Amino acid sequence: MGRQIWKPGNMVYPVPAVLVTCADEEGKPNVMTAAWTGTVCSEPPMAYVSIRKERYSNPIIRKTGEFTINLTTEELAFATDFCGVRSGRELNKFEAANLTALPGRTIKAPLLRESPVGIECKVSQILELGSHDMFLGTVTAVLVDEAYLDEKGKFDLAAAKLLAYSHGEYYSLGELLGTFGYSVRKKK
């Protein structure tokens, strides 16, 4: 079987589809969809989000130095798409998408009541990369909805029904196939 050569681009899929929240210096919140996000470092805990320069949230995060990454679910698929194609310059996306902003615990950027996990971040560095600016953030708090914890206090990924994004399409995450190290673990 042959391989086609495509123009250079990003084909690292699937990726999380998240809702990034921020608030301007007067406290007015905004929410936007991002798929260019992820883990950077475990000690200190760091995450990133890459945002197009022309997006309404970009200068807000640049000025305030804060953002929250909110994981999305199957139930949030419509709101996730909506917040990615509409601008906070034109409307209040919280109201339009039926989302609820909750006060941040360690930063002024809000988190979403509807999200199972909110990751509060303080910007430690901004990398201007071309079409996008990458905001590296030190994680200051992770807020987990207790409804998604199992009887042992572990986050239940299956119950959360998290959303993923792949090449213009949204997907629900599938079934558990294994756990870290299962390929080399001795059979009981």
PDB file of C-alpha atoms in Angstrom:
ATOM      1  CA  MET A   1       0.000   0.000   0.000  1.00  0.00           C
ATOM      2  CA  GLY A   2       1.369   3.395  -0.959  1.00  0.00           C
ATOM      3  CA  ARG A   3       1.440   6.646   0.942  1.00  0.00           C
ATOM      4  CA  GLN A   4       0.243  10.014  -0.287  1.00  0.00           C
ATOM      5  CA  ILE A   5       2.321  13.087   0.407  1.00  0.00           C
ATOM      6  CA  TRP A   6       0.217  15.924   1.797  1.00  0.00           C
ATOM      7  CA  LYS A   7       1.267  19.497   2.409  1.00  0.00           C
ATOM      8  CA  PRO A   8       2.842  20.077   5.839  1.00  0.00           C
ATOM      9  CA  GLY A   9       0.214  20.377   8.543  1.00  0.00           C
ATOM     10  CA  ASN A  10      -0.904  19.138  11.920  1.00  0.00           C
ATOM     11  CA  MET A  11      -2.129  15.555  11.881  1.00  0.00           C
ATOM     12  CA  VAL A  12      -1.565  14.744  15.538  1.00  0.00           C
ATOM     13  CA  TYR A  13      -5.117  13.573  16.212  1.00  0.00           C
ATOM     14  CA  PRO A  14      -7.239  13.063  18.194  1.00  0.00           C
ATOM     15  CA  VAL A  15      -6.713  15.924  20.609  1.00  0.00           C
ATOM     16  CA  PRO A  16      -8.859  17.171  23.474  1.00  0.00           C
ATOM     17  CA  ALA A  17     -11.524  19.708  22.584  1.00  0.00           C
ATOM     18  CA  VAL A  18     -11.547  22.088  25.547  1.00  0.00           C
ATOM     19  CA  LEU A  19     -13.281  25.294  26.538  1.00  0.00           C
ATOM     20  CA  VAL A  20     -10.791  27.911  27.646  1.00  0.00           C
ATOM     21  CA  THR A  21     -12.122  30.576  29.971  1.00  0.00           C
ATOM     22  CA  CYS A  22     -10.599  33.920  30.865  1.00  0.00           C
ATOM     23  CA  ALA A  23     -11.714  37.285  32.215  1.00  0.00           C
ATOM     24  CA  ASP A  24     -10.609  40.757  31.206  1.00  0.00           C
ATOM     25  CA  GLU A  25      -9.195  43.287  33.666  1.00  0.00           C
ATOM     26  CA  GLU A  26     -12.733  44.469  34.541  1.00  0.00           C
ATOM     27  CA  GLY A  27     -13.826  40.895  35.279  1.00  0.00           C
ATOM     28  CA  LYS A  28     -15.885  40.312  32.089  1.00  0.00           C
ATOM     29  CA  PRO A  29     -15.566  36.591  31.308  1.00  0.00           C
ATOM     30  CA  ASN A  30     -15.092  34.957  27.918  1.00  0.00           C
ATOM     31  CA  VAL A  31     -15.055  31.360  26.757  1.00  0.00           C
ATOM     32  CA  MET A  32     -13.513  29.919  23.595  1.00  0.00           C
ATOM     33  CA  THR A  33     -12.889  26.491  22.125  1.00  0.00           C
ATOM     34  CA  ALA A  34      -9.349  25.228  21.669  1.00  0.00           C
ATOM     35  CA  ALA A  35      -7.934  21.967  20.409  1.00  0.00           C
ATOM     36  CA  TRP A  36      -4.262  22.973  20.554  1.00  0.00           C
ATOM     37  CA  THR A  37      -3.761  22.263  24.236  1.00  0.00           C
ATOM     38  CA  GLY A  38      -2.041  19.767  26.446  1.00  0.00           C
ATOM     39  CA  THR A  39       0.410  18.821  29.149  1.00  0.00           C
ATOM     40  CA  VAL A  40       3.885  20.349  29.135  1.00  0.00           C
ATOM     41  CA  CYS A  41       5.504  19.302  32.393  1.00  0.00           C
ATOM     42  CA  SER A  42       4.624  17.353  35.536  1.00  0.00           C
ATOM     43  CA  GLU A  43       6.961  19.124  37.997  1.00  0.00           C
ATOM     44  CA  PRO A  44       6.083  21.918  38.145  1.00  0.00           C
ATOM     45  CA  PRO A  45       2.683  21.049  36.708  1.00  0.00           C
ATOM     46  CA  MET A  46       2.276  22.968  33.454  1.00  0.00           C
ATOM     47  CA  ALA A  47      -0.170  23.022  30.552  1.00  0.00           C
ATOM     48  CA  TYR A  48      -0.486  25.085  27.413  1.00  0.00           C
ATOM     49  CA  VAL A  49      -3.061  26.463  25.045  1.00  0.00           C
ATOM     50  CA  SER A  50      -2.275  27.876  21.610  1.00  0.00           C
ATOM     51  CA  ILE A  51      -4.611  30.658  20.472  1.00  0.00           C
ATOM     52  CA  ARG A  52      -4.768  32.519  17.166  1.00  0.00           C
ATOM     53  CA  LYS A  53      -3.575  36.103  17.509  1.00  0.00           C
ATOM     54  CA  GLU A  54      -6.879  37.544  16.229  1.00  0.00           C
ATOM     55  CA  ARG A  55      -9.052  35.632  18.716  1.00  0.00           C
ATOM     56  CA  TYR A  56     -10.817  37.762  21.309  1.00  0.00           C
ATOM     57  CA  SER A  57      -9.297  35.759  24.195  1.00  0.00           C
ATOM     58  CA  ASN A  58      -5.686  36.193  23.071  1.00  0.00           C
ATOM     59  CA  PRO A  59      -5.138  39.775  24.296  1.00  0.00           C
ATOM     60  CA  ILE A  60      -7.206  39.092  27.427  1.00  0.00           C
ATOM     61  CA  ILE A  61      -4.955  36.215  28.470  1.00  0.00           C
ATOM     62  CA  ARG A  62      -1.880  38.181  27.421  1.00  0.00           C
ATOM     63  CA  LYS A  63      -2.886  41.094  29.723  1.00  0.00           C
ATOM     64  CA  THR A  64      -4.215  39.163  32.713  1.00  0.00           C
ATOM     65  CA  GLY A  65      -1.814  36.221  32.584  1.00  0.00           C
ATOM     66  CA  GLU A  66      -4.534  33.732  33.514  1.00  0.00           C
ATOM     67  CA  PHE A  67      -6.721  31.102  31.869  1.00  0.00           C
ATOM     68  CA  THR A  68      -8.659  27.970  32.759  1.00  0.00           C
ATOM     69  CA  ILE A  69      -8.756  24.835  30.623  1.00  0.00           C
ATOM     70  CA  ASN A  70     -12.170  23.175  30.994  1.00  0.00           C
ATOM     71  CA  LEU A  71     -12.521  19.606  29.726  1.00  0.00           C
ATOM     72  CA  THR A  72     -15.587  18.968  27.590  1.00  0.00           C
ATOM     73  CA  THR A  73     -18.065  16.107  27.403  1.00  0.00           C
ATOM     74  CA  GLU A  74     -20.550  14.620  24.966  1.00  0.00           C
ATOM     75  CA  GLU A  75     -23.222  16.828  26.557  1.00  0.00           C
ATOM     76  CA  LEU A  76     -21.047  19.897  25.869  1.00  0.00           C
ATOM     77  CA  ALA A  77     -20.424  19.057  22.181  1.00  0.00           C
ATOM     78  CA  PHE A  78     -22.831  21.690  20.829  1.00  0.00           C
ATOM     79  CA  ALA A  79     -21.539  24.403  23.182  1.00  0.00           C
ATOM     80  CA  THR A  80     -17.956  23.418  22.368  1.00  0.00           C
ATOM     81  CA  ASP A  81     -18.534  23.862  18.656  1.00  0.00           C
ATOM     82  CA  PHE A  82     -20.547  27.062  19.146  1.00  0.00           C
ATOM     83  CA  CYS A  83     -17.860  28.691  21.284  1.00  0.00           C
ATOM     84  CA  GLY A  84     -15.320  27.905  18.572  1.00  0.00           C
ATOM     85  CA  VAL A  85     -17.198  29.574  15.724  1.00  0.00           C
ATOM     86  CA  ARG A  86     -18.634  32.638  17.475  1.00  0.00           C
ATOM     87  CA  SER A  87     -16.717  35.543  18.965  1.00  0.00           C
ATOM     88  CA  GLY A  88     -17.007  37.015  22.436  1.00  0.00           C
ATOM     89  CA  ARG A  89     -16.631  40.412  20.771  1.00  0.00           C
ATOM     90  CA  GLU A  90     -20.138  39.959  19.329  1.00  0.00           C
ATOM     91  CA  LEU A  91     -22.071  38.193  22.080  1.00  0.00           C
ATOM     92  CA  ASN A  92     -21.978  36.710  25.557  1.00  0.00           C
ATOM     93  CA  LYS A  93     -21.149  33.102  24.740  1.00  0.00           C
ATOM     94  CA  PHE A  94     -21.943  31.937  28.281  1.00  0.00           C
ATOM     95  CA  GLU A  95     -25.568  33.002  27.813  1.00  0.00           C
ATOM     96  CA  ALA A  96     -25.806  31.927  24.168  1.00  0.00           C
ATOM     97  CA  ALA A  97     -24.396  28.436  24.877  1.00  0.00           C
ATOM     98  CA  ASN A  98     -26.130  27.968  28.257  1.00  0.00           C
ATOM     99  CA  LEU A  99     -22.850  27.784  30.168  1.00  0.00           C
ATOM    100  CA  THR A 100     -22.343  28.808  33.780  1.00  0.00           C
ATOM    101  CA  ALA A 101     -19.213  30.654  34.903  1.00  0.00           C
ATOM    102  CA  LEU A 102     -18.031  29.829  38.410  1.00  0.00           C
ATOM    103  CA  PRO A 103     -15.438  31.933  40.232  1.00  0.00           C
ATOM    104  CA  GLY A 104     -11.884  30.678  39.940  1.00  0.00           C
ATOM    105  CA  ARG A 105     -10.307  29.416  43.139  1.00  0.00           C
ATOM    106  CA  THR A 106      -6.710  30.580  42.616  1.00  0.00           C
ATOM    107  CA  ILE A 107      -7.100  32.974  39.674  1.00  0.00           C
ATOM    108  CA  LYS A 108      -9.691  35.466  38.404  1.00  0.00           C
ATOM    109  CA  ALA A 109     -10.443  33.475  35.237  1.00  0.00           C
ATOM    110  CA  PRO A 110     -13.681  31.528  35.767  1.00  0.00           C
ATOM    111  CA  LEU A 111     -14.295  27.830  35.339  1.00  0.00           C
ATOM    112  CA  LEU A 112     -17.377  26.132  33.901  1.00  0.00           C
ATOM    113  CA  ARG A 113     -19.952  24.469  36.135  1.00  0.00           C
ATOM    114  CA  GLU A 114     -20.795  22.072  33.282  1.00  0.00           C
ATOM    115  CA  SER A 115     -17.214  20.844  32.851  1.00  0.00           C
ATOM    116  CA  PRO A 116     -16.040  17.790  34.808  1.00  0.00           C
ATOM    117  CA  VAL A 117     -12.518  19.226  35.214  1.00  0.00           C
ATOM    118  CA  GLY A 118     -11.208  22.803  35.322  1.00  0.00           C
ATOM    119  CA  ILE A 119      -7.454  23.415  35.218  1.00  0.00           C
ATOM    120  CA  GLU A 120      -6.522  26.887  36.475  1.00  0.00           C
ATOM    121  CA  CYS A 121      -3.291  28.282  35.016  1.00  0.00           C
ATOM    122  CA  LYS A 122      -1.074  31.337  35.429  1.00  0.00           C
ATOM    123  CA  VAL A 123       0.868  32.249  32.306  1.00  0.00           C
ATOM    124  CA  SER A 124       4.587  31.675  32.766  1.00  0.00           C
ATOM    125  CA  GLN A 125       5.645  32.277  29.176  1.00  0.00           C
ATOM    126  CA  ILE A 126       4.169  33.315  25.837  1.00  0.00           C
ATOM    127  CA  LEU A 127       5.693  31.881  22.680  1.00  0.00           C
ATOM    128  CA  GLU A 128       4.770  33.789  19.527  1.00  0.00           C
ATOM    129  CA  LEU A 129       4.806  31.023  16.936  1.00  0.00           C
ATOM    130  CA  GLY A 130       3.201  32.437  13.781  1.00  0.00           C
ATOM    131  CA  SER A 131      -0.558  32.072  13.407  1.00  0.00           C
ATOM    132  CA  HIS A 132      -0.876  31.165  17.098  1.00  0.00           C
ATOM    133  CA  ASP A 133       0.574  32.315  20.400  1.00  0.00           C
ATOM    134  CA  MET A 134       1.317  29.496  22.830  1.00  0.00           C
ATOM    135  CA  PHE A 135       0.469  30.373  26.407  1.00  0.00           C
ATOM    136  CA  LEU A 136       2.470  28.181  28.775  1.00  0.00           C
ATOM    137  CA  GLY A 137       0.763  28.054  32.120  1.00  0.00           C
ATOM    138  CA  THR A 138       1.732  26.872  35.554  1.00  0.00           C
ATOM    139  CA  VAL A 139      -1.201  24.907  36.962  1.00  0.00           C
ATOM    140  CA  THR A 140      -2.385  26.529  40.173  1.00  0.00           C
ATOM    141  CA  ALA A 141      -5.418  24.284  40.818  1.00  0.00           C
ATOM    142  CA  VAL A 142      -7.325  21.365  39.325  1.00  0.00           C
ATOM    143  CA  LEU A 143     -11.012  21.391  40.199  1.00  0.00           C
ATOM    144  CA  VAL A 144     -12.834  18.093  39.675  1.00  0.00           C
ATOM    145  CA  ASP A 145     -16.614  17.679  39.828  1.00  0.00           C
ATOM    146  CA  GLU A 146     -17.266  15.088  42.550  1.00  0.00           C
ATOM    147  CA  ALA A 147     -20.014  13.556  40.389  1.00  0.00           C
ATOM    148  CA  TYR A 148     -17.246  11.998  38.245  1.00  0.00           C
ATOM    149  CA  LEU A 149     -15.310  10.346  41.068  1.00  0.00           C
ATOM    150  CA  ASP A 150     -15.655   6.611  41.616  1.00  0.00           C
ATOM    151  CA  GLU A 151     -15.963   4.948  45.029  1.00  0.00           C
ATOM    152  CA  LYS A 152     -12.165   5.126  45.464  1.00  0.00           C
ATOM    153  CA  GLY A 153     -12.002   8.847  44.623  1.00  0.00           C
ATOM    154  CA  LYS A 154     -10.494   8.219  41.162  1.00  0.00           C
ATOM    155  CA  PHE A 155     -11.680  10.292  38.199  1.00  0.00           C
ATOM    156  CA  ASP A 156     -14.049   8.099  36.156  1.00  0.00           C
ATOM    157  CA  LEU A 157     -13.185   8.837  32.529  1.00  0.00           C
ATOM    158  CA  ALA A 158     -15.980   6.614  31.197  1.00  0.00           C
ATOM    159  CA  ALA A 159     -18.618   8.397  33.284  1.00  0.00           C
ATOM    160  CA  ALA A 160     -17.372  11.820  32.139  1.00  0.00           C
ATOM    161  CA  LYS A 161     -17.727  10.890  28.434  1.00  0.00           C
ATOM    162  CA  LEU A 162     -14.987  13.307  27.426  1.00  0.00           C
ATOM    163  CA  LEU A 163     -14.875  14.844  23.976  1.00  0.00           C
ATOM    164  CA  ALA A 164     -12.040  14.622  21.454  1.00  0.00           C
ATOM    165  CA  TYR A 165     -11.448  16.494  18.199  1.00  0.00           C
ATOM    166  CA  SER A 166      -9.998  15.019  15.034  1.00  0.00           C
ATOM    167  CA  HIS A 167      -9.548  16.819  11.741  1.00  0.00           C
ATOM    168  CA  GLY A 168     -12.716  18.941  11.987  1.00  0.00           C
ATOM    169  CA  GLU A 169     -14.885  16.366  13.772  1.00  0.00           C
ATOM    170  CA  TYR A 170     -15.866  15.726  17.402  1.00  0.00           C
ATOM    171  CA  TYR A 171     -15.722  12.254  18.937  1.00  0.00           C
ATOM    172  CA  SER A 172     -16.559  10.633  22.225  1.00  0.00           C
ATOM    173  CA  LEU A 173     -13.691   8.757  23.822  1.00  0.00           C
ATOM    174  CA  GLY A 174     -14.016   5.001  23.539  1.00  0.00           C
ATOM    175  CA  GLU A 175     -13.693   2.057  25.857  1.00  0.00           C
ATOM    176  CA  LEU A 176     -10.737   1.291  28.104  1.00  0.00           C
ATOM    177  CA  LEU A 177      -8.200  -0.886  26.267  1.00  0.00           C
ATOM    178  CA  GLY A 178      -5.529  -1.170  28.945  1.00  0.00           C
ATOM    179  CA  THR A 179      -3.702   0.650  31.704  1.00  0.00           C
ATOM    180  CA  PHE A 180      -0.179   2.066  31.855  1.00  0.00           C
ATOM    181  CA  GLY A 181       2.305  -0.813  31.875  1.00  0.00           C
ATOM    182  CA  TYR A 182      -0.262  -3.518  31.083  1.00  0.00           C
ATOM    183  CA  SER A 183       1.841  -4.744  28.125  1.00  0.00           C
ATOM    184  CA  VAL A 184       4.682  -5.844  30.407  1.00  0.00           C
ATOM    185  CA  ARG A 185       2.780  -6.657  33.602  1.00  0.00           C
ATOM    186  CA  LYS A 186       3.026 -10.277  34.760  1.00  0.00           C
ATOM    187  CA  LYS A 187      -0.205 -12.207  34.660  1.00  0.00           C
ATOM    188  CA  LYS A 188      -1.710 -13.060  38.048  1.00  0.00           C
TER     189      LYS A 188
END
